[in-house]
mmCIF file of C-alpha atoms and ligand atoms in Angstrom:
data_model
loop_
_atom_site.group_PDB
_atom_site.id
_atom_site.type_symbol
_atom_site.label_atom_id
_atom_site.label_comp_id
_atom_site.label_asym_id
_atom_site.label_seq_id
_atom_site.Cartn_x
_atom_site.Cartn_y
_atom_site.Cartn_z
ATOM 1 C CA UNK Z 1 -35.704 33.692 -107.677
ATOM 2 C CA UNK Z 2 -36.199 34.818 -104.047
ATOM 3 C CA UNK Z 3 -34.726 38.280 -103.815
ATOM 4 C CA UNK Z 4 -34.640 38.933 -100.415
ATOM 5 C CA UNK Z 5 -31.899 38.618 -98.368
ATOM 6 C CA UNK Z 6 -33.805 35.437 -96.019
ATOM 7 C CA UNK Z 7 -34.376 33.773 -99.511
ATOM 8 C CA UNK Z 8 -30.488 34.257 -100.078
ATOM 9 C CA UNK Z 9 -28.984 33.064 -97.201
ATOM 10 C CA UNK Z 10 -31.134 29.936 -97.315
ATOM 11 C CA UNK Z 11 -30.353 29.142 -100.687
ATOM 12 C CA UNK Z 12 -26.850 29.037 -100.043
ATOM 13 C CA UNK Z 13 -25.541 25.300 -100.154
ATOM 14 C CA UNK Z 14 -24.419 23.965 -96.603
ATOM 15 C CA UNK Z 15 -22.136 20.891 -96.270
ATOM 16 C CA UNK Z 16 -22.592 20.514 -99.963
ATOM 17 C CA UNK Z 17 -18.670 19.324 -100.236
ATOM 18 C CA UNK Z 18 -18.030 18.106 -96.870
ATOM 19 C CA UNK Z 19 -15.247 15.127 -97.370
ATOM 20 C CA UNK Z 20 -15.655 11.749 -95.313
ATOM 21 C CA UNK Z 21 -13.872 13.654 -92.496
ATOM 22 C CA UNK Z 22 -12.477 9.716 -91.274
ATOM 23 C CA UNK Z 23 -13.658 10.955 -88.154
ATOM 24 C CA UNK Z 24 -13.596 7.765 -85.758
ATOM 25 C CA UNK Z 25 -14.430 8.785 -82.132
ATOM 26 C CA UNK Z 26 -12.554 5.420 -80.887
ATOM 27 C CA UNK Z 27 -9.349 6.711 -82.473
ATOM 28 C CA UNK Z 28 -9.192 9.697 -80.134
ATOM 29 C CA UNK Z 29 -6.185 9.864 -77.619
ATOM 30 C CA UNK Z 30 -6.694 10.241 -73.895
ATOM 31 C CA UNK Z 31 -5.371 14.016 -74.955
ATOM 32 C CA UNK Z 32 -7.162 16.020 -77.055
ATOM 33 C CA UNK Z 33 -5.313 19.216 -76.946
ATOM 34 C CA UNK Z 34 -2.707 17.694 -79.497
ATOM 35 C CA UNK Z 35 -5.325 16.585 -81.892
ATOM 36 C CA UNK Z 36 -6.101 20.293 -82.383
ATOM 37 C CA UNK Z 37 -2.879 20.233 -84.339
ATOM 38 C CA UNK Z 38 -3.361 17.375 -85.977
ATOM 39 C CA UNK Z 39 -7.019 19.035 -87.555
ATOM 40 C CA UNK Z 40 -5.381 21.949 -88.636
ATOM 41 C CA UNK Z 41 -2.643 20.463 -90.467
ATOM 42 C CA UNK Z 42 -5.692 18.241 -91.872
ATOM 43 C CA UNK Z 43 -7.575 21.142 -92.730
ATOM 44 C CA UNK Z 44 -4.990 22.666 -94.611
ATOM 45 C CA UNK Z 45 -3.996 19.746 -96.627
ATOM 46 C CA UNK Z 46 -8.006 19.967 -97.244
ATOM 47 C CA UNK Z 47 -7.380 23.418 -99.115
ATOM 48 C CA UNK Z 48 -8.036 25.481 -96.166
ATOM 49 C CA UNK Z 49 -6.933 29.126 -95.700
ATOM 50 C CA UNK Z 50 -5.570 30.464 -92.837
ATOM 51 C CA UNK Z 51 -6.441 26.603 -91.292
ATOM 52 C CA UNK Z 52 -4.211 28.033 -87.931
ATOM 53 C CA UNK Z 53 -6.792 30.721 -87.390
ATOM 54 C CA UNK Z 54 -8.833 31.229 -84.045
ATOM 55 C CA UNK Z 55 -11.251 32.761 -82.764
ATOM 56 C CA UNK Z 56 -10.946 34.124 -79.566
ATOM 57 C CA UNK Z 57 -13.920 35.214 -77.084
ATOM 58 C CA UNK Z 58 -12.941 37.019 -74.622
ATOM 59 C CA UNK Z 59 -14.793 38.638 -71.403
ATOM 60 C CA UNK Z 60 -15.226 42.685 -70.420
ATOM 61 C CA UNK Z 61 -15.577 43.929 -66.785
ATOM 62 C CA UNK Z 62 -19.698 43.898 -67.194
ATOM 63 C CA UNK Z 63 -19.615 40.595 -68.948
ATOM 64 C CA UNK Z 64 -19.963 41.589 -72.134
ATOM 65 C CA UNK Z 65 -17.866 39.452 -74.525
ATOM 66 C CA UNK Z 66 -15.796 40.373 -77.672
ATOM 67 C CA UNK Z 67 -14.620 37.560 -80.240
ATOM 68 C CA UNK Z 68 -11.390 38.273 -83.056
ATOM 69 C CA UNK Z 69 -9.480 36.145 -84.514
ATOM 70 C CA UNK Z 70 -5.522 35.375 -84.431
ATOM 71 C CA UNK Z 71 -3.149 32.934 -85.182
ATOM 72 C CA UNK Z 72 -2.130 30.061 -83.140
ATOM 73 C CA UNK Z 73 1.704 30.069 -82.695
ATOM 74 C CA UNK Z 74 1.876 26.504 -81.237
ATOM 75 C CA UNK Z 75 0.170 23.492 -79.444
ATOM 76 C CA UNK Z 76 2.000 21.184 -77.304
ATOM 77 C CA UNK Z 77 0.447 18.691 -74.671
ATOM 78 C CA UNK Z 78 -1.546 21.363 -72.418
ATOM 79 C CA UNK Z 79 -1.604 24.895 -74.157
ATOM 80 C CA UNK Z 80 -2.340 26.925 -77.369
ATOM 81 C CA UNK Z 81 -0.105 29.850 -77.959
ATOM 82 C CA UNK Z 82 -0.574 33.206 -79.745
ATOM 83 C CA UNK Z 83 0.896 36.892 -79.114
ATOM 84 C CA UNK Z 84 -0.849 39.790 -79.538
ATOM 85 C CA UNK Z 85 -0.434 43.351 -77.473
ATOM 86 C CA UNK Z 86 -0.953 43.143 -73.769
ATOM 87 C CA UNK Z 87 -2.722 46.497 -73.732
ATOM 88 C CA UNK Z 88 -5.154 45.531 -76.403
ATOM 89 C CA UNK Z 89 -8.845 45.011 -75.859
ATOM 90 C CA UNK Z 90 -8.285 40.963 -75.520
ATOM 91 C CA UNK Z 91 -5.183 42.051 -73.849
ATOM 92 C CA UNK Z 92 -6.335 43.881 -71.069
ATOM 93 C CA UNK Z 93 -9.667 41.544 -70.857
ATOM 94 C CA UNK Z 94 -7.520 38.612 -70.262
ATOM 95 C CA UNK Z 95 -5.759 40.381 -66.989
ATOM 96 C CA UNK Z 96 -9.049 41.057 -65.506
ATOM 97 C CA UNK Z 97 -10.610 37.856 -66.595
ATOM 98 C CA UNK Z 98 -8.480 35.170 -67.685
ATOM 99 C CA UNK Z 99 -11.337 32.888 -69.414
ATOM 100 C CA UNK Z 100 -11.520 32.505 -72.574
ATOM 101 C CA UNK Z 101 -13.251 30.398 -75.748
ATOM 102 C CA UNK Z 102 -11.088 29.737 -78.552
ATOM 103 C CA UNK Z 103 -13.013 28.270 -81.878
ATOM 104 C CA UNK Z 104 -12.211 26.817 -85.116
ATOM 105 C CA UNK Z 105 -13.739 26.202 -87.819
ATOM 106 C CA UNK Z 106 -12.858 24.441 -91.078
ATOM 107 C CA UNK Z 107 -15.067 24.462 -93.987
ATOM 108 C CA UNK Z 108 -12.888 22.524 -96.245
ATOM 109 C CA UNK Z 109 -12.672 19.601 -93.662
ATOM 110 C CA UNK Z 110 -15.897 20.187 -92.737
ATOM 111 C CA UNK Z 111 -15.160 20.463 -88.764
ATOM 112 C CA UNK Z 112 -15.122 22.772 -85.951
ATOM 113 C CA UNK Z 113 -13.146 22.612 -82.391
ATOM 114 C CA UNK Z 114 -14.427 24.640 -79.133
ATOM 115 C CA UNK Z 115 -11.485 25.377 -76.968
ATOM 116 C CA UNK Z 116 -12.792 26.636 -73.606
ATOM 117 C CA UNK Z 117 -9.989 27.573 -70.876
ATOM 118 C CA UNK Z 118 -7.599 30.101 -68.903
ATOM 119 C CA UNK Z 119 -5.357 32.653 -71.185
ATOM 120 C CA UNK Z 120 -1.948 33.646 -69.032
ATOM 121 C CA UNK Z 121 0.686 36.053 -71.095
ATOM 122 C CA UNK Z 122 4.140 34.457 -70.747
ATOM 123 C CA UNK Z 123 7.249 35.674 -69.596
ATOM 124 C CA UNK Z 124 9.343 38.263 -71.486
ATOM 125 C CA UNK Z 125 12.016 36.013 -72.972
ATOM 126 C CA UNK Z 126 9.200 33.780 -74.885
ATOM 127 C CA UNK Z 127 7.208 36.956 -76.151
ATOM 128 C CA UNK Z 128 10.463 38.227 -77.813
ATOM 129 C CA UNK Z 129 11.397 34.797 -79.179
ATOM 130 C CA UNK Z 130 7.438 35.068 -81.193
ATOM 131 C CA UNK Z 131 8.770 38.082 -82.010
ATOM 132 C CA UNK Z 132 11.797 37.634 -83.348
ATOM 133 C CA UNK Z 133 9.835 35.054 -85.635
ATOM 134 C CA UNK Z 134 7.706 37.798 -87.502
ATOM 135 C CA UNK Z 135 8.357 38.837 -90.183
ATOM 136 C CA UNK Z 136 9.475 42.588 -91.016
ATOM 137 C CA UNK Z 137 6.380 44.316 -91.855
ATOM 138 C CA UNK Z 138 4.758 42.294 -88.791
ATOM 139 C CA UNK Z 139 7.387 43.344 -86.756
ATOM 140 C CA UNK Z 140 6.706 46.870 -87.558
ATOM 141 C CA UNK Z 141 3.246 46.724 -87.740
ATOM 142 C CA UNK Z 142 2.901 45.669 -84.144
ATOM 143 C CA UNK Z 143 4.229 48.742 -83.146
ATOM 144 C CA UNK Z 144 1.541 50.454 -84.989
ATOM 145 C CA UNK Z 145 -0.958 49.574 -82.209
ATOM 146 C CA UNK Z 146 -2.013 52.480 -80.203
ATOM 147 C CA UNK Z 147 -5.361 52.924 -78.044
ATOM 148 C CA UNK Z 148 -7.983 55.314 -78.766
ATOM 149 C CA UNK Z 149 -9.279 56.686 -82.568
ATOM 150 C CA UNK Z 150 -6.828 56.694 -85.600
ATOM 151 C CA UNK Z 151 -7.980 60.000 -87.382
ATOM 152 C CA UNK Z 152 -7.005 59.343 -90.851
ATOM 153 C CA UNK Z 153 -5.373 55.576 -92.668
ATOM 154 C CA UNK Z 154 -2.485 58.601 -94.010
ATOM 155 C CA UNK Z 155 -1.361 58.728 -90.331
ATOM 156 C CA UNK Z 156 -0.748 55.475 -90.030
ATOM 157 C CA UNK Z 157 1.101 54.866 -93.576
ATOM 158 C CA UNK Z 158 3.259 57.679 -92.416
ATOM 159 C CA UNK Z 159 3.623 56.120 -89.095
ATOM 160 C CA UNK Z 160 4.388 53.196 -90.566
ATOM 161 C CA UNK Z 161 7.190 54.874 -92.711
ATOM 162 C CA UNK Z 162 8.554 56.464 -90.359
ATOM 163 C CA UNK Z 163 9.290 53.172 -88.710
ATOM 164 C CA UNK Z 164 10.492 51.624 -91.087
ATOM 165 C CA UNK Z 165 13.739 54.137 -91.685
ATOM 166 C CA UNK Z 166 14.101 54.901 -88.113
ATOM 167 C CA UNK Z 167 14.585 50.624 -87.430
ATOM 168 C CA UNK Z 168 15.982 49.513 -91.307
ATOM 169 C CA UNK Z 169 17.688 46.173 -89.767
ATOM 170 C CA UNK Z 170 16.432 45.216 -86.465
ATOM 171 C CA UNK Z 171 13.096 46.021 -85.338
ATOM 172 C CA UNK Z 172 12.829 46.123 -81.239
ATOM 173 C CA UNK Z 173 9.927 43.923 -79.304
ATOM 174 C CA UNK Z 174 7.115 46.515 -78.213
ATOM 175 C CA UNK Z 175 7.180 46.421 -74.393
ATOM 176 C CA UNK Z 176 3.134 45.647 -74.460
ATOM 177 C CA UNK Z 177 3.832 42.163 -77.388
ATOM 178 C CA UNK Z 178 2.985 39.181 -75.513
ATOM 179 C CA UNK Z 179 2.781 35.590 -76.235
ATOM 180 C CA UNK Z 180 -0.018 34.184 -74.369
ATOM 181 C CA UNK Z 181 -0.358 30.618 -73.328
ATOM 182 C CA UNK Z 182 -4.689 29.059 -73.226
ATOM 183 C CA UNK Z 183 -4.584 26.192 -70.679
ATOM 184 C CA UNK Z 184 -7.624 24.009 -72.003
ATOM 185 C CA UNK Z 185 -10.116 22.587 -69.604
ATOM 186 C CA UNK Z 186 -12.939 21.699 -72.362
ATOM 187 C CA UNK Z 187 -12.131 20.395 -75.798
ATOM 188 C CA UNK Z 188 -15.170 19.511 -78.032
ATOM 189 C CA UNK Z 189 -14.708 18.177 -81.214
ATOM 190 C CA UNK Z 190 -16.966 18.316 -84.357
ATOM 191 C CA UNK Z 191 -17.354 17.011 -87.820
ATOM 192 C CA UNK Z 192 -20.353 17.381 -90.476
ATOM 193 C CA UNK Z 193 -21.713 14.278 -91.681
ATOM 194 C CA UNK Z 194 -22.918 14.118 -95.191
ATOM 195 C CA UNK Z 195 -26.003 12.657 -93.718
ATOM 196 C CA UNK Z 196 -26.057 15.686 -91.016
ATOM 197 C CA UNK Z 197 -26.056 13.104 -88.421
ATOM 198 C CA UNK Z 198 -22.854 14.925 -87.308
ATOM 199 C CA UNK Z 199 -19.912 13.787 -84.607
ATOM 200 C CA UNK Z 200 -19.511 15.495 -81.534
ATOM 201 C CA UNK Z 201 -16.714 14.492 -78.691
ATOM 202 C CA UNK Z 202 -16.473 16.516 -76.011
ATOM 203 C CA UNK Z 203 -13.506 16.378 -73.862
ATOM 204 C CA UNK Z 204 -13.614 17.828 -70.025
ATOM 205 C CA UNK Z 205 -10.953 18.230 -67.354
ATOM 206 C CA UNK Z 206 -11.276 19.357 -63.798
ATOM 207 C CA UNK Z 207 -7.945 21.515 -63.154
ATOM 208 C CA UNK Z 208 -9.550 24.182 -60.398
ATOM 209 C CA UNK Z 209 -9.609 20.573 -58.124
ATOM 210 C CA UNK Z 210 -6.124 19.712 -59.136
ATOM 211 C CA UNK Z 211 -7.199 17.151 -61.877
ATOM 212 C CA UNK Z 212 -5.073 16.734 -64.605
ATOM 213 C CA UNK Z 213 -7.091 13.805 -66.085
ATOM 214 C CA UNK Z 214 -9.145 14.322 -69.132
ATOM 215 C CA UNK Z 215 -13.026 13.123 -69.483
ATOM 216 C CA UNK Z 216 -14.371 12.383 -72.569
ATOM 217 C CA UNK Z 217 -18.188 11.592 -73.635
ATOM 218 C CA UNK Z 218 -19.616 11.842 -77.106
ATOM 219 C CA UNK Z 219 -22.861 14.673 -77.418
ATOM 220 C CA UNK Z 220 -26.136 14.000 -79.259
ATOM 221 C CA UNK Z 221 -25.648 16.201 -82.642
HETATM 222 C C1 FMN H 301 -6.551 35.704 -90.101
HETATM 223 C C2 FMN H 301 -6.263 36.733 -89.033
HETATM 224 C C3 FMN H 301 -5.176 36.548 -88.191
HETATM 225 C C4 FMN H 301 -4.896 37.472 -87.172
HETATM 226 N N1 FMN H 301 -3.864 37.203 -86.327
HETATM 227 C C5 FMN H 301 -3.615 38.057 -85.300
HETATM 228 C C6 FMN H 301 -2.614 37.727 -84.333
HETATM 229 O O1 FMN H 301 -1.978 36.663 -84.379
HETATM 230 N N2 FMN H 301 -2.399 38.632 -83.317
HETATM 231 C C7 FMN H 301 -3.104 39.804 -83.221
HETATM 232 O O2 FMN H 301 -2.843 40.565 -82.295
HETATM 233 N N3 FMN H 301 -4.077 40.115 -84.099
HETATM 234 C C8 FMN H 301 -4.363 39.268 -85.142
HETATM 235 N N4 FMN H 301 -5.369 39.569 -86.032
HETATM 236 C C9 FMN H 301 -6.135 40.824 -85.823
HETATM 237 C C10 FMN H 301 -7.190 40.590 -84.706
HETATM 238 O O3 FMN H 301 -8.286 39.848 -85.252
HETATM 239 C C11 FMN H 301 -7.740 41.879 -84.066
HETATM 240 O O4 FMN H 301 -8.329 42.702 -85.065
HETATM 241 C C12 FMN H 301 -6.693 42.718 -83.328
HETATM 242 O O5 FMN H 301 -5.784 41.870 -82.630
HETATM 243 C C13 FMN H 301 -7.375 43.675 -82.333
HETATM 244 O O6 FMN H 301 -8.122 42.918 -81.421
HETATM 245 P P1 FMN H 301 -8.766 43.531 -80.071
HETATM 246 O O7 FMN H 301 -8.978 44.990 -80.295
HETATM 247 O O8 FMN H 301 -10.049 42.776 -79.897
HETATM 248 O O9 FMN H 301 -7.800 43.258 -78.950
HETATM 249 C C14 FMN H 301 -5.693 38.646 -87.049
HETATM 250 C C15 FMN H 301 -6.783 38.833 -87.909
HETATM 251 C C16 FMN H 301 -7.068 37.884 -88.873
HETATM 252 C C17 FMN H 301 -8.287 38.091 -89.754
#
């Protein structure tokens, strides 16, 4: 057996299990940011973990870019919601430069989405709804966010005790918790093919011109 790490990686399987993702390009709607939430669902009744998870690239003053991932909170006709701190790294990225890439990616389905678009943090009254909708220890872990260096994990055990008997029914919305809303203007879809002849669609909309009006065109694999 290879033992170096090159001769590992490549003898890991790839697409070994990839279902017949039904993937028809024809039965695409003229939106595609609702089909986003259609995937995941399909990717979790696939088995996936965590199916609603993102990630999120994000751009720094010198145009260096950071990815994480989070959880999307919702998808409706024109936006992908998730909260995080507005005085995070993403946070305070996103107020400087509002483009972002979102990406997904779904073993067990055996597809991936590129979400490319504008992130804008919503007002108040919708960030303390998300809120509300945490559960406890989320709700008192996001007040555990602080900038700069934790010194030791005991600080932040005791912080976190600490908060807990100081809130032990309600558990107030950090000022900085935000629920941010992506406005798409580039969906691209993609599924593995057994035969690795895979699908892409991508899907393109001109909003800086006032277009509202999606374009779609498949891409060579
Ligand atoms: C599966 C998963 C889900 C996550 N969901 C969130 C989330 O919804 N909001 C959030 O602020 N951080 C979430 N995180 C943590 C982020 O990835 C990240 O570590 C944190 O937000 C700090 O990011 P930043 O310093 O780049 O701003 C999640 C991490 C994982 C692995």
């Amino acid at each position: 057996m290879n033992e170096t790490m090159r001769g590992r990686l490549r003898s890991i399987p790839v697409f070994a299990n990839v279902p017949d993702a039904g993937f028809s390009e024809k039965d695409l709607p003229d939106n595609p940011v609702p089909v986003i939430g259609d995937w995941i669902l399909a990717a979790h009744a696939a088995g996936q973990p965590e199916p609603h998870a993102m990630s999120l690239c994000t751009v720094g003053p010198s145009g260096v870019p950071s990815s994480r991932v989070l959880l999307v909170k919702d998808i409706d006709d024109d936006h992908l919601y998730f909260a995080t701190p507005a005085d995070s790294r993403k946070g305070r990225e996103i107020a400087a430069n509002p483009h972002v890439s979102a990406h997904f990616y779904w073993p067990a389905a055996g597809r991936q989405v590129r979400v490319v678009g504008k992130a804008a943090g919503l007002e108040r009254a919708a960030s303390q709804a998300d809120f509300a909708e945490r559960g406890r220890g989320s709700r008192l872990a996001a007040h555990l966010h602080r900038p700069g260096p934790l010194g030791d994990r005991a600080d932040v055990l005791a912080e976190f005790a600490r908060l807990d008997s100081l809130h032990p029914e309600e558990v107030p919305c950090p000022p900085s918790w935000t629920l941010y809303a992506i406005t798409p203007t580039e969906v691209e879809f993609w599924a593995a093919s057994a035969d690795r002849v895979h699908h892409r669609v991508q899907y393109r909309r001109d909003t800086a011109t006032g277009g509202s009006a999606w374009h779609r065109r498949l891409l060579w694999p």
